[in-house]
PDB file of C-alpha atoms and ligand atoms in Angstrom:
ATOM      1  CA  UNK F 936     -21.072 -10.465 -10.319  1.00 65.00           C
ATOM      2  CA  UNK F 937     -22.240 -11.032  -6.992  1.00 73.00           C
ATOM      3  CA  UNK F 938     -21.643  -8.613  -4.012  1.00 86.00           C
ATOM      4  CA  UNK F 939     -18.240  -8.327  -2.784  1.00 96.00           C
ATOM      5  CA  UNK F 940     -16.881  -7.492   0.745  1.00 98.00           C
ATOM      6  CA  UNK F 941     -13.351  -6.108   1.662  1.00 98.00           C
ATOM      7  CA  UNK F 942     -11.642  -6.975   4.973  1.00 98.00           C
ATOM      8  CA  UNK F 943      -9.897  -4.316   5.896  1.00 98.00           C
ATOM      9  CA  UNK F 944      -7.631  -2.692   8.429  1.00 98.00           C
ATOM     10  CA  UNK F 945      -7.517   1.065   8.037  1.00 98.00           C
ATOM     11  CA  UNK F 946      -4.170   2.327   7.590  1.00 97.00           C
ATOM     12  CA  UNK F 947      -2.807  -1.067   5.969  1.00 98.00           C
ATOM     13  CA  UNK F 948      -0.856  -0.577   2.949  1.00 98.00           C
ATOM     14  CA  UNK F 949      -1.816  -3.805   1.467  1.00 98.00           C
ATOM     15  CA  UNK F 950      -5.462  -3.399   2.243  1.00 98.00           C
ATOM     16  CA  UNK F 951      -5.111   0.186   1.023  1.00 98.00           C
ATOM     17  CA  UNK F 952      -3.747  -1.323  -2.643  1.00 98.00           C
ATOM     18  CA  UNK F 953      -6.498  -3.447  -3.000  1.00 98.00           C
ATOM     19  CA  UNK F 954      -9.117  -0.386  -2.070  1.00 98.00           C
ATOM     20  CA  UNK F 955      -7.445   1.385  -4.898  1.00 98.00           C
ATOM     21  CA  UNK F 956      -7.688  -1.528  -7.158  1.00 98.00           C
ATOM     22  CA  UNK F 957     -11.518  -1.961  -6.487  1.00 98.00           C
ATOM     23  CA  UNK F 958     -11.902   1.650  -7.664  1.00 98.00           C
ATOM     24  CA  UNK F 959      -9.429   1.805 -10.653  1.00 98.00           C
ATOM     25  CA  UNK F 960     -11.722  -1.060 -12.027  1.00 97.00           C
ATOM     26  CA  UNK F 961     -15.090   0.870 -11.078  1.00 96.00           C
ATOM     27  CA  UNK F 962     -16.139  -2.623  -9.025  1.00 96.00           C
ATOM     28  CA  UNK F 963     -18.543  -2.191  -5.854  1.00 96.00           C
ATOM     29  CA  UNK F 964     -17.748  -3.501  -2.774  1.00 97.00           C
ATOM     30  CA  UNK F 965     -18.848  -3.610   0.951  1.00 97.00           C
ATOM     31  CA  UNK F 966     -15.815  -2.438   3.242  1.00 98.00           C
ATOM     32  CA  UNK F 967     -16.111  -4.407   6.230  1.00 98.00           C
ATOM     33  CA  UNK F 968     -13.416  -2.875   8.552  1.00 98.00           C
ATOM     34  CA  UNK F 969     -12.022  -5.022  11.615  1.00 98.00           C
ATOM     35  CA  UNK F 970     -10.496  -3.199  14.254  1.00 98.00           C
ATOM     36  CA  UNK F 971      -6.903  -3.810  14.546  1.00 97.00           C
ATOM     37  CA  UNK F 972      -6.937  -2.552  18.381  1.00 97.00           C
ATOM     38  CA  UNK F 973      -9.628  -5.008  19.244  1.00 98.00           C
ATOM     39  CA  UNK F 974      -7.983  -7.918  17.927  1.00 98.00           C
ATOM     40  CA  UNK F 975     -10.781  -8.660  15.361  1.00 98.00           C
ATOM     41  CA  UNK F 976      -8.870  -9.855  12.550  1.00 98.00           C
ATOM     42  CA  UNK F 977      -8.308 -13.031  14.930  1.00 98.00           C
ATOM     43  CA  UNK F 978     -11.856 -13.510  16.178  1.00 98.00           C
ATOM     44  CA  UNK F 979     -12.869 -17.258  15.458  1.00 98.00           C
ATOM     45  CA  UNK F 980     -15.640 -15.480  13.009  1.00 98.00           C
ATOM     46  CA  UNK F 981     -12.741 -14.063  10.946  1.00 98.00           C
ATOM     47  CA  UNK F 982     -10.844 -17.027  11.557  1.00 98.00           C
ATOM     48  CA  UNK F 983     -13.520 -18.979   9.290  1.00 98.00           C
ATOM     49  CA  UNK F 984     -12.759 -16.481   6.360  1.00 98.00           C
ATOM     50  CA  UNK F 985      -9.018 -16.702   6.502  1.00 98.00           C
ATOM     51  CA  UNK F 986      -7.219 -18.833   9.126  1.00 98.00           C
ATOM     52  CA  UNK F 987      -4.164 -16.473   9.426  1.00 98.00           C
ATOM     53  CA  UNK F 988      -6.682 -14.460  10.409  1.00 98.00           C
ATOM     54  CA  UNK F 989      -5.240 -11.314   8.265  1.00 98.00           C
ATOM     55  CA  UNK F 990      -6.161  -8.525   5.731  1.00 98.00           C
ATOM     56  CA  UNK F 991      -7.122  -8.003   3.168  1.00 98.00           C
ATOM     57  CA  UNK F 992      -9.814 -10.415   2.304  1.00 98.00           C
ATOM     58  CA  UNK F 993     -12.027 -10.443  -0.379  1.00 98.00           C
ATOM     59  CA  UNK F 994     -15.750 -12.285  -0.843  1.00 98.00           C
ATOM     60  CA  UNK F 995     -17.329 -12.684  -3.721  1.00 97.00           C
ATOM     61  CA  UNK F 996     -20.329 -14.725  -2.654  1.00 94.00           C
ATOM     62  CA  UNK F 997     -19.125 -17.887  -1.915  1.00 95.00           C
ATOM     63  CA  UNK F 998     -15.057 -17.005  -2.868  1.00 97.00           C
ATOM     64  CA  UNK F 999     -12.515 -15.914  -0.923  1.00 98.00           C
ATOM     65  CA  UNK F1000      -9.509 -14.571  -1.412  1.00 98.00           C
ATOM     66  CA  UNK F1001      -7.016 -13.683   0.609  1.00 98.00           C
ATOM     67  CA  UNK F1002      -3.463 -12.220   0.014  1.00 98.00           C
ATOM     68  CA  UNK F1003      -3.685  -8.957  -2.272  1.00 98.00           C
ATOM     69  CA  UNK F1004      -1.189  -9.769  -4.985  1.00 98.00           C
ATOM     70  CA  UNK F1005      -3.889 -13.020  -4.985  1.00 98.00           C
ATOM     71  CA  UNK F1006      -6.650 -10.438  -4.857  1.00 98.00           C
ATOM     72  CA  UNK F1007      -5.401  -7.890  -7.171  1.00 98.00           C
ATOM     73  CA  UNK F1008      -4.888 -11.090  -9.999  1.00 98.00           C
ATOM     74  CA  UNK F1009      -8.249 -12.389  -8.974  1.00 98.00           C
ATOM     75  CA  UNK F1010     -10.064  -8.532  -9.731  1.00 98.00           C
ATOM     76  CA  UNK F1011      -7.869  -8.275 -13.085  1.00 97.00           C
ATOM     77  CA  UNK F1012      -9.806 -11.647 -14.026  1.00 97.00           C
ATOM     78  CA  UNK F1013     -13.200 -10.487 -13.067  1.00 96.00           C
ATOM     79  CA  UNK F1014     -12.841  -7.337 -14.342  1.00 97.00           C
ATOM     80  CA  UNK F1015      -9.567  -6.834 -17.217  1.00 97.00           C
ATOM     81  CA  UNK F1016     -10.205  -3.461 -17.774  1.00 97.00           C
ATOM     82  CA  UNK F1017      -8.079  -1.509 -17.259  1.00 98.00           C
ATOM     83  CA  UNK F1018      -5.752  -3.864 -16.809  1.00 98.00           C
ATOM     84  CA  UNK F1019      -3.323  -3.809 -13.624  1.00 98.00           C
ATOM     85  CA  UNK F1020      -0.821  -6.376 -14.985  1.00 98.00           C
ATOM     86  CA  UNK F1021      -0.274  -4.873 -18.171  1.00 98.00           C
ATOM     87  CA  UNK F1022      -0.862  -6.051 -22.185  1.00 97.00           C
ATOM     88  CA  UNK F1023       2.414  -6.766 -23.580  1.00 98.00           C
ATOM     89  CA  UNK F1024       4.645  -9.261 -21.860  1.00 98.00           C
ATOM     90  CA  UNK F1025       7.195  -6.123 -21.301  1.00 98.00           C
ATOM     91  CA  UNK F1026       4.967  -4.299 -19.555  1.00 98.00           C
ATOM     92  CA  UNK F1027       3.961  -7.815 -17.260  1.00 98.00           C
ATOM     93  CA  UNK F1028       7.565  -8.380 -16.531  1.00 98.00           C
ATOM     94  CA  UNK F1029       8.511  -4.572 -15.272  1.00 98.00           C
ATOM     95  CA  UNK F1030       5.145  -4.541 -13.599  1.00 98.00           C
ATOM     96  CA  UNK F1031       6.468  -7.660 -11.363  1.00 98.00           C
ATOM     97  CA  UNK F1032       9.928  -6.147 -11.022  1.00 98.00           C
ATOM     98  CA  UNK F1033       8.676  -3.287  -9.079  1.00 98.00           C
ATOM     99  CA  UNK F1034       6.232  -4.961  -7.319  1.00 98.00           C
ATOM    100  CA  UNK F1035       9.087  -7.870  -6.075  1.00 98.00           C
ATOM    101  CA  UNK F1036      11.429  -4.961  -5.207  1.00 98.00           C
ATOM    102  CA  UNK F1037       9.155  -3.261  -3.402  1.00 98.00           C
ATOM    103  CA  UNK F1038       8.124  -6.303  -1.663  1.00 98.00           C
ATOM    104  CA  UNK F1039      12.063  -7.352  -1.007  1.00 98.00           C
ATOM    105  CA  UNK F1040      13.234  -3.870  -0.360  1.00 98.00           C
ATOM    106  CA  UNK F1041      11.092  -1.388   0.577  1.00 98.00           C
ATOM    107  CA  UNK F1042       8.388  -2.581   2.443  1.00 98.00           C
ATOM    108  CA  UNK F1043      10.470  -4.202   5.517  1.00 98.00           C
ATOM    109  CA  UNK F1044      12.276  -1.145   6.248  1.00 98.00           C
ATOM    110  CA  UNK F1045       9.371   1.541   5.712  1.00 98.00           C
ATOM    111  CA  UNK F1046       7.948  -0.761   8.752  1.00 98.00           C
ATOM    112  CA  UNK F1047      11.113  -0.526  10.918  1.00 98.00           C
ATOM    113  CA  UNK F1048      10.595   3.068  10.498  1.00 98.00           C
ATOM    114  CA  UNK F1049       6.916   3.314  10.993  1.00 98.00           C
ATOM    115  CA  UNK F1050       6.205   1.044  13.495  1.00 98.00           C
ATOM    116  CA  UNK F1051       8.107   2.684  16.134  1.00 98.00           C
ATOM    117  CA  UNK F1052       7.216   6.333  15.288  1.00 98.00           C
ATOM    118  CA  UNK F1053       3.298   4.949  15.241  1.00 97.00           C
ATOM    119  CA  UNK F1054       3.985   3.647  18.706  1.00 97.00           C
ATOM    120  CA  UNK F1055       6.187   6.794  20.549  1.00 97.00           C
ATOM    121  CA  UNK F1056       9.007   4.931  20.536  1.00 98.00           C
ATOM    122  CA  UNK F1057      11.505   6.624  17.654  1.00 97.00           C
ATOM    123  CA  UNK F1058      14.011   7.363  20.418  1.00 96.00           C
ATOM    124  CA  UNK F1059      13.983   4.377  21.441  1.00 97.00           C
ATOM    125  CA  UNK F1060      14.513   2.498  18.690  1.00 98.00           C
ATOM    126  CA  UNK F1061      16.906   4.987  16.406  1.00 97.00           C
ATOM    127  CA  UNK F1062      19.329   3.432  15.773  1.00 97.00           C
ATOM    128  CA  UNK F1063      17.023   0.822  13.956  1.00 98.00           C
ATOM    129  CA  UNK F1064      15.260   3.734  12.253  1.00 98.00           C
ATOM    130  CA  UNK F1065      18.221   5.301  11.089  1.00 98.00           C
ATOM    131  CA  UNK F1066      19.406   2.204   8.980  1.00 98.00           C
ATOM    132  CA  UNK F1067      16.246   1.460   7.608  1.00 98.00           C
ATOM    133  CA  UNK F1068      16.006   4.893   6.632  1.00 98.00           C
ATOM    134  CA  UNK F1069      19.686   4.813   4.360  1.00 98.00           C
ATOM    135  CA  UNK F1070      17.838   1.501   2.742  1.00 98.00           C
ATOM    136  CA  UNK F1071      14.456   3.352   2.227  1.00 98.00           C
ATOM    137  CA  UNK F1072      16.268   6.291   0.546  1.00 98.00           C
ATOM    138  CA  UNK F1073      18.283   4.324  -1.912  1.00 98.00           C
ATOM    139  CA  UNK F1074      14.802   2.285  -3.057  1.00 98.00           C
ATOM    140  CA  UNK F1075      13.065   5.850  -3.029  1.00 98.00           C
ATOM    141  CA  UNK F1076      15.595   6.905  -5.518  1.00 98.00           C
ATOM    142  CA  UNK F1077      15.305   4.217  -7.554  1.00 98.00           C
ATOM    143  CA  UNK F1078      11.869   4.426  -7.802  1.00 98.00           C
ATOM    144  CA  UNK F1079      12.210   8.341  -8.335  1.00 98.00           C
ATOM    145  CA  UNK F1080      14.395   7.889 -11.487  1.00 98.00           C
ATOM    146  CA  UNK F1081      11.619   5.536 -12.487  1.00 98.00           C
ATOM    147  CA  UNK F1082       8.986   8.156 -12.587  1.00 98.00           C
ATOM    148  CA  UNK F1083      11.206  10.926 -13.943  1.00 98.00           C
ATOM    149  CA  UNK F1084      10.748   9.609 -17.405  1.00 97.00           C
ATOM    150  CA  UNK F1085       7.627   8.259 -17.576  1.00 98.00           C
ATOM    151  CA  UNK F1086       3.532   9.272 -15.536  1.00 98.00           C
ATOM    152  CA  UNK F1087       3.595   5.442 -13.596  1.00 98.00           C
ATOM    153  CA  UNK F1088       6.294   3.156 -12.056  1.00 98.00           C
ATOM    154  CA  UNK F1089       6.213   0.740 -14.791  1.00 98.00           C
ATOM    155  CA  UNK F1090       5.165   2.657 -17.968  1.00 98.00           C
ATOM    156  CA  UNK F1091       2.814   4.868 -19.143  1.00 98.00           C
ATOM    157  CA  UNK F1092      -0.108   3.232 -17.800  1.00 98.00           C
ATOM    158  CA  UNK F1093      -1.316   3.254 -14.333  1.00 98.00           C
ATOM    159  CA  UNK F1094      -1.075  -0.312 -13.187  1.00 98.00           C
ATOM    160  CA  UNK F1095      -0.825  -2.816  -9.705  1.00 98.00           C
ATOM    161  CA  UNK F1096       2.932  -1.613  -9.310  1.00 99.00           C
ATOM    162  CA  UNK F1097       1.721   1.749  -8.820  1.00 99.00           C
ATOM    163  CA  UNK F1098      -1.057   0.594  -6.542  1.00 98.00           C
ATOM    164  CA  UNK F1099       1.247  -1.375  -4.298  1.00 99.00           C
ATOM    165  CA  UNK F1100       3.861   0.901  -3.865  1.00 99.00           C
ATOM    166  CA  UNK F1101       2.139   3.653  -3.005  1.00 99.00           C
ATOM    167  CA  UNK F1102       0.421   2.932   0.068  1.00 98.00           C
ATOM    168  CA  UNK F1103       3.610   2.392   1.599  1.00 98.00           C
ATOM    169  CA  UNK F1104       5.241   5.502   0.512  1.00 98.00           C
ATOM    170  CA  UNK F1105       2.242   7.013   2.343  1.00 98.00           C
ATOM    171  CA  UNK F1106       2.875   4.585   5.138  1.00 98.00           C
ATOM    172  CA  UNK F1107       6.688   5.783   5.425  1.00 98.00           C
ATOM    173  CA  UNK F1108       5.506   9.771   4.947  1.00 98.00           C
ATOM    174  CA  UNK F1109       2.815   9.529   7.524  1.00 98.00           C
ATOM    175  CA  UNK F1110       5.600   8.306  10.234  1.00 98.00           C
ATOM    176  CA  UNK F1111       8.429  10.733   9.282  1.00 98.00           C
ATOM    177  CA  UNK F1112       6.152  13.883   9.304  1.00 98.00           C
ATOM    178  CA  UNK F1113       5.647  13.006  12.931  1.00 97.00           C
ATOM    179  CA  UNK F1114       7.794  15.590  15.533  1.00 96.00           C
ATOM    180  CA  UNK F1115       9.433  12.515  17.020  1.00 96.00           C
ATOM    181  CA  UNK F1116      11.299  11.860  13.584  1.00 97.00           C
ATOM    182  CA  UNK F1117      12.275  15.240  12.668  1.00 96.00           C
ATOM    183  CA  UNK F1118      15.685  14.939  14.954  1.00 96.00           C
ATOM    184  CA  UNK F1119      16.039  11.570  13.139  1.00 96.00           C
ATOM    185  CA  UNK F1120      16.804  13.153  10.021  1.00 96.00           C
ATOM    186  CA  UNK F1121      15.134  10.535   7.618  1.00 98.00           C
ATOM    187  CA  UNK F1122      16.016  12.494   4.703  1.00 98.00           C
ATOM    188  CA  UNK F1123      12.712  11.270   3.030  1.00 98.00           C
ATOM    189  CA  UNK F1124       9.900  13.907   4.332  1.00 98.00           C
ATOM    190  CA  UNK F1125       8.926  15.675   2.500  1.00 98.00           C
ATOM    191  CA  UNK F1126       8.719  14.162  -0.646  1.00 98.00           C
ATOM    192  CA  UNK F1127       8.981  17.157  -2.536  1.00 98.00           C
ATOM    193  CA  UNK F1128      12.294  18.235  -1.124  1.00 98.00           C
ATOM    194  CA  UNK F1129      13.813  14.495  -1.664  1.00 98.00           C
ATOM    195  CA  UNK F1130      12.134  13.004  -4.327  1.00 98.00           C
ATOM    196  CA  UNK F1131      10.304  15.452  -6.595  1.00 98.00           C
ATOM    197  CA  UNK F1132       9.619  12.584  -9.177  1.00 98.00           C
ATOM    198  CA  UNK F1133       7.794  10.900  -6.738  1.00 98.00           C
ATOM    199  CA  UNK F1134       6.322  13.339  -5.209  1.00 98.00           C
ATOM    200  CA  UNK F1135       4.629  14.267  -8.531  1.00 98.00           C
ATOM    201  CA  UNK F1136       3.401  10.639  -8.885  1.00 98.00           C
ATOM    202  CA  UNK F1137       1.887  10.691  -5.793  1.00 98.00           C
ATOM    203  CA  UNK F1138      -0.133  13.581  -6.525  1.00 98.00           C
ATOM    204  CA  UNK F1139      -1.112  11.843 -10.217  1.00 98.00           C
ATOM    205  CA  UNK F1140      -2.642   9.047  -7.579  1.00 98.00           C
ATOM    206  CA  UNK F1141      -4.116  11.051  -5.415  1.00 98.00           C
ATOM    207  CA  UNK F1142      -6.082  12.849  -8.384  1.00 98.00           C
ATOM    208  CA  UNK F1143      -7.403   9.465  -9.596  1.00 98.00           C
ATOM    209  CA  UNK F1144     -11.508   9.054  -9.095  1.00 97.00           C
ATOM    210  CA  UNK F1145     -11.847   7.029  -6.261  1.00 97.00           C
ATOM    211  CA  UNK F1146      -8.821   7.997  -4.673  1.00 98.00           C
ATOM    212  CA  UNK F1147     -10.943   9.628  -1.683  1.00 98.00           C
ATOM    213  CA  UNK F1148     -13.127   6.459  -0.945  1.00 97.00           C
ATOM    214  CA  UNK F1149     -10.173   4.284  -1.090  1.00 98.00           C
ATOM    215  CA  UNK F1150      -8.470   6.638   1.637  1.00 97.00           C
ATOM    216  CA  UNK F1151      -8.111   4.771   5.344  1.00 97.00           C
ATOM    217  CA  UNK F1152     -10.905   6.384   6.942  1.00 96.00           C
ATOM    218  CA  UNK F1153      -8.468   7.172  10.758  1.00 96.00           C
ATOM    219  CA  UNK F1154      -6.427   9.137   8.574  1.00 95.00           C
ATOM    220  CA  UNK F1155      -8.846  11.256   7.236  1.00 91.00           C
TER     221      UNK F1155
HETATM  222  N1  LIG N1448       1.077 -11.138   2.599  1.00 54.91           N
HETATM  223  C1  LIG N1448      -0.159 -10.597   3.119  1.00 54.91           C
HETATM  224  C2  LIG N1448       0.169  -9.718   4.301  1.00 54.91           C
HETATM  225  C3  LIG N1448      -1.064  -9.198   4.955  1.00 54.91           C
HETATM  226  C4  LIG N1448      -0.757  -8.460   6.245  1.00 54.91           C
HETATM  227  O1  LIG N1448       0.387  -8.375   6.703  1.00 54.91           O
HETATM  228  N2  LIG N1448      -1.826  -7.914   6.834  1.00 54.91           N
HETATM  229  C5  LIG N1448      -1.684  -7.210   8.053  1.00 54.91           C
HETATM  230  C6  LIG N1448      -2.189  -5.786   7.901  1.00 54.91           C
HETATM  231  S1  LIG N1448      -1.044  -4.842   6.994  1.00 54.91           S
HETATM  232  C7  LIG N1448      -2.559  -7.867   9.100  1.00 54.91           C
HETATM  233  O2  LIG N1448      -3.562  -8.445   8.786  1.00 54.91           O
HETATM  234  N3  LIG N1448      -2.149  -7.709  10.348  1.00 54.91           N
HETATM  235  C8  LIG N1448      -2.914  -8.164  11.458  1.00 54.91           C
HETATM  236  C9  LIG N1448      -2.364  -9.400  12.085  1.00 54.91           C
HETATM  237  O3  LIG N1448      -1.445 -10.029  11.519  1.00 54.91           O
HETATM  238  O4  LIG N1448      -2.869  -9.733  13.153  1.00 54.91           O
HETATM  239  C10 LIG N1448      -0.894  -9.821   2.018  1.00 54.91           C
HETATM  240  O5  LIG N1448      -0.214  -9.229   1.181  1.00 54.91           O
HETATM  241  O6  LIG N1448      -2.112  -9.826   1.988  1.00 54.91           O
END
């Protein structure tokens, strides 16, 4: 396999998945970090490697691939083992089902949350947080009951459901531990107190090798 480099924003849950795929499979890559603040993701020399000019990106020598659920299938083909979309058609299809709800349902409102805390602006926009919140709990439970019988979110292998969904957890727990949402009452933060289940998980994914150099380096 020739080298490959990762686009990457730090702090973005999709690039973040795809970080944590490149290490689950043991693959070497080049992180090539763009600055979100400088607009660099839209410079025309990005622009060349993906014309929405967005993250994450993968190059393998002369291939690129952009979108990580694209990505994620492209590393699985590369590299099967282990294998992030499962080996029965069971495990395939519940693999999918979390990653479409968490894609339909979770990820919108974790960023109506997030993206005003991130910015200062959570009393400004409350009223928005607070009803994304009610929707983020309900998936949160969901996905809590998921992991209260089994180690991952869609079995008892690690697998991409796991990898996409828990960058934005992380996402949502790094805005509500912020002062400005504690008079929001999220009712998320911490995990421990809401969602023991999932708190565990996290901590199963957090104690995977790799974890650290997958970690977005401005949180660290
Ligand atoms: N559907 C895309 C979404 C990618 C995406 O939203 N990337 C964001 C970072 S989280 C981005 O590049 N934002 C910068 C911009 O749009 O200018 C995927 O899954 O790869």
């Amino acid at each position: 396999m020739t080298q490959c480099d990762l686009y990457f924003i730090s702090g973005s849950p999709p690039c973040w998945s795809v970080m944590l795929a490149m290490e689950a499979k043991g693959l070497d890559y080049t992180p090539k970090r763009l600055d979100n603040a400088k607009r660099e993701q839209k410079s025309s020399e990005f622009l060349k490697i993906n014309p929405r000019g967005q993250v994450p990106v993968l190059t393998n020598g002369s291939v690129i691939v952009c979108e990580t659920l694209a990505i994620l299938s492209y590393l699985d083909a590369i590299r099967p083992d282990p294998p992030l979309f499962g080996s029965t058609p069971e495990e395939t299809a519940r693999i999918w089902q979390v990653i479409c709800e968490c894609d339909g349902a979770l990820r919108d409102p974790v960023g109506d949350i997030s993206r005003p805390l991130f910015r200062g602006k959570g009393e400004e926009f409350a009223e928005q947080i607070s009803n994304a919140a009610a929707l983020v709990r309900e998936e949160l439970a969901l996905l809590d009951s998921r992991v209260s019988s089994q180690l991952w979110l869609a079995g008892e292998e690690l697998s991409a459901a796991d990898l996409i969904v828990f960058p934005v957890v992380m996402q949502l727990c790094r805005a509500a531990a912020r002062e400005e949402a504690i008079p929001l009452e999220l009712g998320v933060y911490p995990l421990s107190e809401y969602f023991p289940n999932l708190d565990a998980w996290s901590k199963r994914i957090e104690a995977l090798d790799g974890f650290n150099n997958a970690y977005p380096p401005h949180w660290k």
